[in-house]
């Protein structure tokens, strides 16, 4: 069983966040499994006011041979797990954007200062959305 989650950092600025990315993805790799590696595109960018990060599946698939329910859209990472094959070639399964104006704590020791946001926690949360978990109010 392959548990590989790979990260493509969209700019040199993101290289400073590589260690917390690796730490966060190792937590997910211990929790989920798939024969198909999950590719994540990570970006620093300006996002809407009051938003520290956002993510989404890069695409959705329906009515593939191994779909549990036909005519239901599945986020690409789940569709690939169910089908056992790569459905979107070299494209990422998850796209994450992190607010470049946010004061991020990039440590992995859990000692986040009160004046910063914990990057590992945000990455874990955003991967969850990228895997297809979402809520609506």
JSON list of C-alpha atoms in Angstrom, two decimals:
[
{"chain": "A", "resi": 1, "resn": "UNK", "atom": "CA", "xyz": [0.00, 0.00, 0.00]},
{"chain": "A", "resi": 2, "resn": "UNK", "atom": "CA", "xyz": [1.42, 3.36, -1.02]},
{"chain": "A", "resi": 3, "resn": "UNK", "atom": "CA", "xyz": [0.99, 6.20, 1.45]},
{"chain": "A", "resi": 4, "resn": "UNK", "atom": "CA", "xyz": [3.00, 8.81, -0.36]},
{"chain": "A", "resi": 5, "resn": "UNK", "atom": "CA", "xyz": [1.86, 12.40, -0.21]},
{"chain": "A", "resi": 6, "resn": "UNK", "atom": "CA", "xyz": [4.05, 14.69, -2.28]},
{"chain": "A", "resi": 7, "resn": "UNK", "atom": "CA", "xyz": [4.19, 18.45, -2.04]},
{"chain": "A", "resi": 8, "resn": "UNK", "atom": "CA", "xyz": [5.00, 20.88, -4.83]},
{"chain": "A", "resi": 9, "resn": "UNK", "atom": "CA", "xyz": [5.93, 24.24, -3.33]},
{"chain": "A", "resi": 10, "resn": "UNK", "atom": "CA", "xyz": [5.04, 26.96, -5.83]},
{"chain": "A", "resi": 11, "resn": "UNK", "atom": "CA", "xyz": [7.81, 29.37, -4.90]},
{"chain": "A", "resi": 12, "resn": "UNK", "atom": "CA", "xyz": [11.14, 29.62, -3.14]},
{"chain": "A", "resi": 13, "resn": "UNK", "atom": "CA", "xyz": [9.32, 31.43, -0.31]},
{"chain": "A", "resi": 14, "resn": "UNK", "atom": "CA", "xyz": [7.57, 28.17, 0.56]},
{"chain": "A", "resi": 15, "resn": "UNK", "atom": "CA", "xyz": [10.86, 26.35, 1.08]},
{"chain": "A", "resi": 16, "resn": "UNK", "atom": "CA", "xyz": [11.00, 27.79, 4.61]},
{"chain": "A", "resi": 17, "resn": "UNK", "atom": "CA", "xyz": [7.78, 25.89, 5.31]},
{"chain": "A", "resi": 18, "resn": "UNK", "atom": "CA", "xyz": [9.02, 22.53, 4.02]},
{"chain": "A", "resi": 19, "resn": "UNK", "atom": "CA", "xyz": [9.68, 20.98, 7.45]},
{"chain": "A", "resi": 20, "resn": "UNK", "atom": "CA", "xyz": [6.16, 21.68, 8.80]},
{"chain": "A", "resi": 21, "resn": "UNK", "atom": "CA", "xyz": [4.72, 20.43, 5.49]},
{"chain": "A", "resi": 22, "resn": "UNK", "atom": "CA", "xyz": [6.65, 17.17, 5.80]},
{"chain": "A", "resi": 23, "resn": "UNK", "atom": "CA", "xyz": [5.57, 16.81, 9.43]},
{"chain": "A", "resi": 24, "resn": "UNK", "atom": "CA", "xyz": [1.89, 17.43, 8.63]},
{"chain": "A", "resi": 25, "resn": "UNK", "atom": "CA", "xyz": [1.87, 15.07, 5.65]},
{"chain": "A", "resi": 26, "resn": "UNK", "atom": "CA", "xyz": [3.52, 12.34, 7.75]},
{"chain": "A", "resi": 27, "resn": "UNK", "atom": "CA", "xyz": [0.53, 12.56, 10.12]},
{"chain": "A", "resi": 28, "resn": "UNK", "atom": "CA", "xyz": [-1.89, 12.12, 7.22]},
{"chain": "A", "resi": 29, "resn": "UNK", "atom": "CA", "xyz": [0.22, 9.30, 5.74]},
{"chain": "A", "resi": 30, "resn": "UNK", "atom": "CA", "xyz": [-0.14, 7.40, 9.02]},
{"chain": "A", "resi": 31, "resn": "UNK", "atom": "CA", "xyz": [-3.91, 7.84, 8.86]},
{"chain": "A", "resi": 32, "resn": "UNK", "atom": "CA", "xyz": [-4.94, 7.19, 5.25]},
{"chain": "A", "resi": 33, "resn": "UNK", "atom": "CA", "xyz": [-3.79, 4.82, 2.54]},
{"chain": "A", "resi": 34, "resn": "UNK", "atom": "CA", "xyz": [-4.04, 4.68, -1.22]},
{"chain": "A", "resi": 35, "resn": "UNK", "atom": "CA", "xyz": [-2.30, 2.86, -4.04]},
{"chain": "A", "resi": 36, "resn": "UNK", "atom": "CA", "xyz": [-2.09, 6.20, -5.83]},
{"chain": "A", "resi": 37, "resn": "UNK", "atom": "CA", "xyz": [0.17, 8.93, -4.40]},
{"chain": "A", "resi": 38, "resn": "UNK", "atom": "CA", "xyz": [-1.57, 12.19, -3.45]},
{"chain": "A", "resi": 39, "resn": "UNK", "atom": "CA", "xyz": [0.01, 15.28, -4.97]},
{"chain": "A", "resi": 40, "resn": "UNK", "atom": "CA", "xyz": [-0.45, 18.66, -3.30]},
{"chain": "A", "resi": 41, "resn": "UNK", "atom": "CA", "xyz": [0.29, 22.05, -4.85]},
{"chain": "A", "resi": 42, "resn": "UNK", "atom": "CA", "xyz": [1.04, 24.60, -2.11]},
{"chain": "A", "resi": 43, "resn": "UNK", "atom": "CA", "xyz": [1.05, 28.34, -2.74]},
{"chain": "A", "resi": 44, "resn": "UNK", "atom": "CA", "xyz": [1.72, 31.51, -0.75]},
{"chain": "A", "resi": 45, "resn": "UNK", "atom": "CA", "xyz": [-0.62, 34.18, -2.06]},
{"chain": "A", "resi": 46, "resn": "UNK", "atom": "CA", "xyz": [-2.89, 37.02, -1.16]},
{"chain": "A", "resi": 47, "resn": "UNK", "atom": "CA", "xyz": [-6.28, 35.68, -0.15]},
{"chain": "A", "resi": 48, "resn": "UNK", "atom": "CA", "xyz": [-9.53, 37.28, 0.96]},
{"chain": "A", "resi": 49, "resn": "UNK", "atom": "CA", "xyz": [-9.51, 39.41, 4.09]},
{"chain": "A", "resi": 50, "resn": "UNK", "atom": "CA", "xyz": [-9.92, 37.33, 7.23]},
{"chain": "A", "resi": 51, "resn": "UNK", "atom": "CA", "xyz": [-8.86, 34.10, 5.51]},
{"chain": "A", "resi": 52, "resn": "UNK", "atom": "CA", "xyz": [-5.56, 32.52, 6.57]},
{"chain": "A", "resi": 53, "resn": "UNK", "atom": "CA", "xyz": [-5.68, 29.57, 4.15]},
{"chain": "A", "resi": 54, "resn": "UNK", "atom": "CA", "xyz": [-7.93, 27.72, 1.76]},
{"chain": "A", "resi": 55, "resn": "UNK", "atom": "CA", "xyz": [-7.81, 24.51, -0.22]},
{"chain": "A", "resi": 56, "resn": "UNK", "atom": "CA", "xyz": [-9.83, 22.30, -2.49]},
{"chain": "A", "resi": 57, "resn": "UNK", "atom": "CA", "xyz": [-9.67, 19.12, -4.51]},
{"chain": "A", "resi": 58, "resn": "UNK", "atom": "CA", "xyz": [-8.30, 20.00, -7.96]},
{"chain": "A", "resi": 59, "resn": "UNK", "atom": "CA", "xyz": [-11.11, 18.07, -9.64]},
{"chain": "A", "resi": 60, "resn": "UNK", "atom": "CA", "xyz": [-13.99, 15.67, -9.10]},
{"chain": "A", "resi": 61, "resn": "UNK", "atom": "CA", "xyz": [-14.95, 12.45, -10.91]},
{"chain": "A", "resi": 62, "resn": "UNK", "atom": "CA", "xyz": [-18.24, 10.61, -11.20]},
{"chain": "A", "resi": 63, "resn": "UNK", "atom": "CA", "xyz": [-19.48, 7.35, -12.67]},
{"chain": "A", "resi": 64, "resn": "UNK", "atom": "CA", "xyz": [-16.04, 5.76, -12.91]},
{"chain": "A", "resi": 65, "resn": "UNK", "atom": "CA", "xyz": [-16.02, 1.94, -12.83]},
{"chain": "A", "resi": 66, "resn": "UNK", "atom": "CA", "xyz": [-15.23, 1.58, -9.11]},
{"chain": "A", "resi": 67, "resn": "UNK", "atom": "CA", "xyz": [-17.49, 4.41, -7.89]},
{"chain": "A", "resi": 68, "resn": "UNK", "atom": "CA", "xyz": [-19.51, 3.22, -4.92]},
{"chain": "A", "resi": 69, "resn": "UNK", "atom": "CA", "xyz": [-22.51, 5.24, -6.10]},
{"chain": "A", "resi": 70, "resn": "UNK", "atom": "CA", "xyz": [-22.92, 6.20, -9.77]},
{"chain": "A", "resi": 71, "resn": "UNK", "atom": "CA", "xyz": [-23.60, 9.83, -10.71]},
{"chain": "A", "resi": 72, "resn": "UNK", "atom": "CA", "xyz": [-22.07, 11.07, -7.43]},
{"chain": "A", "resi": 73, "resn": "UNK", "atom": "CA", "xyz": [-19.03, 13.34, -7.68]},
{"chain": "A", "resi": 74, "resn": "UNK", "atom": "CA", "xyz": [-15.96, 12.15, -5.77]},
{"chain": "A", "resi": 75, "resn": "UNK", "atom": "CA", "xyz": [-12.94, 14.36, -4.98]},
{"chain": "A", "resi": 76, "resn": "UNK", "atom": "CA", "xyz": [-10.05, 13.22, -7.12]},
{"chain": "A", "resi": 77, "resn": "UNK", "atom": "CA", "xyz": [-7.95, 11.70, -4.27]},
{"chain": "A", "resi": 78, "resn": "UNK", "atom": "CA", "xyz": [-10.88, 9.49, -3.21]},
{"chain": "A", "resi": 79, "resn": "UNK", "atom": "CA", "xyz": [-11.75, 8.59, -6.81]},
{"chain": "A", "resi": 80, "resn": "UNK", "atom": "CA", "xyz": [-8.14, 7.54, -7.36]},
{"chain": "A", "resi": 81, "resn": "UNK", "atom": "CA", "xyz": [-8.11, 5.46, -4.16]},
{"chain": "A", "resi": 82, "resn": "UNK", "atom": "CA", "xyz": [-11.32, 3.69, -5.17]},
{"chain": "A", "resi": 83, "resn": "UNK", "atom": "CA", "xyz": [-10.21, 3.11, -8.77]},
{"chain": "A", "resi": 84, "resn": "UNK", "atom": "CA", "xyz": [-6.63, 2.20, -7.84]},
{"chain": "A", "resi": 85, "resn": "UNK", "atom": "CA", "xyz": [-5.24, 4.34, -10.63]},
{"chain": "A", "resi": 86, "resn": "UNK", "atom": "CA", "xyz": [-4.13, 7.87, -11.37]},
{"chain": "A", "resi": 87, "resn": "UNK", "atom": "CA", "xyz": [-7.02, 9.72, -13.01]},
{"chain": "A", "resi": 88, "resn": "UNK", "atom": "CA", "xyz": [-5.51, 13.16, -13.50]},
{"chain": "A", "resi": 89, "resn": "UNK", "atom": "CA", "xyz": [-2.00, 12.37, -14.77]},
{"chain": "A", "resi": 90, "resn": "UNK", "atom": "CA", "xyz": [0.63, 14.74, -13.33]},
{"chain": "A", "resi": 91, "resn": "UNK", "atom": "CA", "xyz": [-1.89, 17.26, -11.98]},
{"chain": "A", "resi": 92, "resn": "UNK", "atom": "CA", "xyz": [-2.12, 17.74, -8.20]},
{"chain": "A", "resi": 93, "resn": "UNK", "atom": "CA", "xyz": [-5.07, 16.22, -6.34]},
{"chain": "A", "resi": 94, "resn": "UNK", "atom": "CA", "xyz": [-5.14, 19.05, -3.80]},
{"chain": "A", "resi": 95, "resn": "UNK", "atom": "CA", "xyz": [-4.50, 22.78, -4.21]},
{"chain": "A", "resi": 96, "resn": "UNK", "atom": "CA", "xyz": [-3.69, 24.73, -1.03]},
{"chain": "A", "resi": 97, "resn": "UNK", "atom": "CA", "xyz": [-3.24, 28.48, -0.73]},
{"chain": "A", "resi": 98, "resn": "UNK", "atom": "CA", "xyz": [-1.80, 30.12, 2.38]},
{"chain": "A", "resi": 99, "resn": "UNK", "atom": "CA", "xyz": [-2.08, 33.81, 3.11]},
{"chain": "A", "resi": 100, "resn": "UNK", "atom": "CA", "xyz": [1.38, 35.29, 2.67]},
{"chain": "A", "resi": 101, "resn": "UNK", "atom": "CA", "xyz": [0.44, 38.18, 4.98]},
{"chain": "A", "resi": 102, "resn": "UNK", "atom": "CA", "xyz": [-0.35, 35.92, 7.94]},
{"chain": "A", "resi": 103, "resn": "UNK", "atom": "CA", "xyz": [2.17, 35.62, 10.75]},
{"chain": "A", "resi": 104, "resn": "UNK", "atom": "CA", "xyz": [2.91, 31.89, 10.66]},
{"chain": "A", "resi": 105, "resn": "UNK", "atom": "CA", "xyz": [4.70, 29.79, 13.24]},
{"chain": "A", "resi": 106, "resn": "UNK", "atom": "CA", "xyz": [6.75, 27.28, 11.23]},
{"chain": "A", "resi": 107, "resn": "UNK", "atom": "CA", "xyz": [7.94, 25.14, 14.13]},
{"chain": "A", "resi": 108, "resn": "UNK", "atom": "CA", "xyz": [6.83, 21.55, 14.67]},
{"chain": "A", "resi": 109, "resn": "UNK", "atom": "CA", "xyz": [7.05, 21.49, 18.47]},
{"chain": "A", "resi": 110, "resn": "UNK", "atom": "CA", "xyz": [3.50, 22.72, 19.18]},
{"chain": "A", "resi": 111, "resn": "UNK", "atom": "CA", "xyz": [4.77, 25.83, 21.01]},
{"chain": "A", "resi": 112, "resn": "UNK", "atom": "CA", "xyz": [3.01, 28.39, 18.84]},
{"chain": "A", "resi": 113, "resn": "UNK", "atom": "CA", "xyz": [3.26, 31.95, 20.19]},
{"chain": "A", "resi": 114, "resn": "UNK", "atom": "CA", "xyz": [-0.09, 33.63, 20.82]},
{"chain": "A", "resi": 115, "resn": "UNK", "atom": "CA", "xyz": [0.72, 36.22, 18.15]},
{"chain": "A", "resi": 116, "resn": "UNK", "atom": "CA", "xyz": [1.11, 33.65, 15.34]},
{"chain": "A", "resi": 117, "resn": "UNK", "atom": "CA", "xyz": [-0.87, 30.93, 13.59]},
{"chain": "A", "resi": 118, "resn": "UNK", "atom": "CA", "xyz": [0.39, 27.35, 13.75]},
{"chain": "A", "resi": 119, "resn": "UNK", "atom": "CA", "xyz": [1.29, 26.33, 10.20]},
{"chain": "A", "resi": 120, "resn": "UNK", "atom": "CA", "xyz": [1.20, 22.56, 10.88]},
{"chain": "A", "resi": 121, "resn": "UNK", "atom": "CA", "xyz": [-2.37, 22.80, 12.18]},
{"chain": "A", "resi": 122, "resn": "UNK", "atom": "CA", "xyz": [-3.40, 24.87, 9.16]},
{"chain": "A", "resi": 123, "resn": "UNK", "atom": "CA", "xyz": [-1.79, 22.38, 6.75]},
{"chain": "A", "resi": 124, "resn": "UNK", "atom": "CA", "xyz": [-3.56, 19.44, 8.43]},
{"chain": "A", "resi": 125, "resn": "UNK", "atom": "CA", "xyz": [-6.86, 21.31, 8.23]},
{"chain": "A", "resi": 126, "resn": "UNK", "atom": "CA", "xyz": [-6.41, 22.33, 4.59]},
{"chain": "A", "resi": 127, "resn": "UNK", "atom": "CA", "xyz": [-5.42, 18.82, 3.48]},
{"chain": "A", "resi": 128, "resn": "UNK", "atom": "CA", "xyz": [-8.70, 17.68, 5.05]},
{"chain": "A", "resi": 129, "resn": "UNK", "atom": "CA", "xyz": [-10.61, 20.05, 2.75]},
{"chain": "A", "resi": 130, "resn": "UNK", "atom": "CA", "xyz": [-8.50, 18.96, -0.21]},
{"chain": "A", "resi": 131, "resn": "UNK", "atom": "CA", "xyz": [-9.45, 15.35, 0.47]},
{"chain": "A", "resi": 132, "resn": "UNK", "atom": "CA", "xyz": [-13.07, 16.40, 0.10]},
{"chain": "A", "resi": 133, "resn": "UNK", "atom": "CA", "xyz": [-14.24, 17.07, 3.65]},
{"chain": "A", "resi": 134, "resn": "UNK", "atom": "CA", "xyz": [-16.23, 20.28, 3.82]},
{"chain": "A", "resi": 135, "resn": "UNK", "atom": "CA", "xyz": [-19.05, 21.84, 5.72]},
{"chain": "A", "resi": 136, "resn": "UNK", "atom": "CA", "xyz": [-21.70, 24.31, 4.81]},
{"chain": "A", "resi": 137, "resn": "UNK", "atom": "CA", "xyz": [-23.43, 26.79, 7.08]}
]
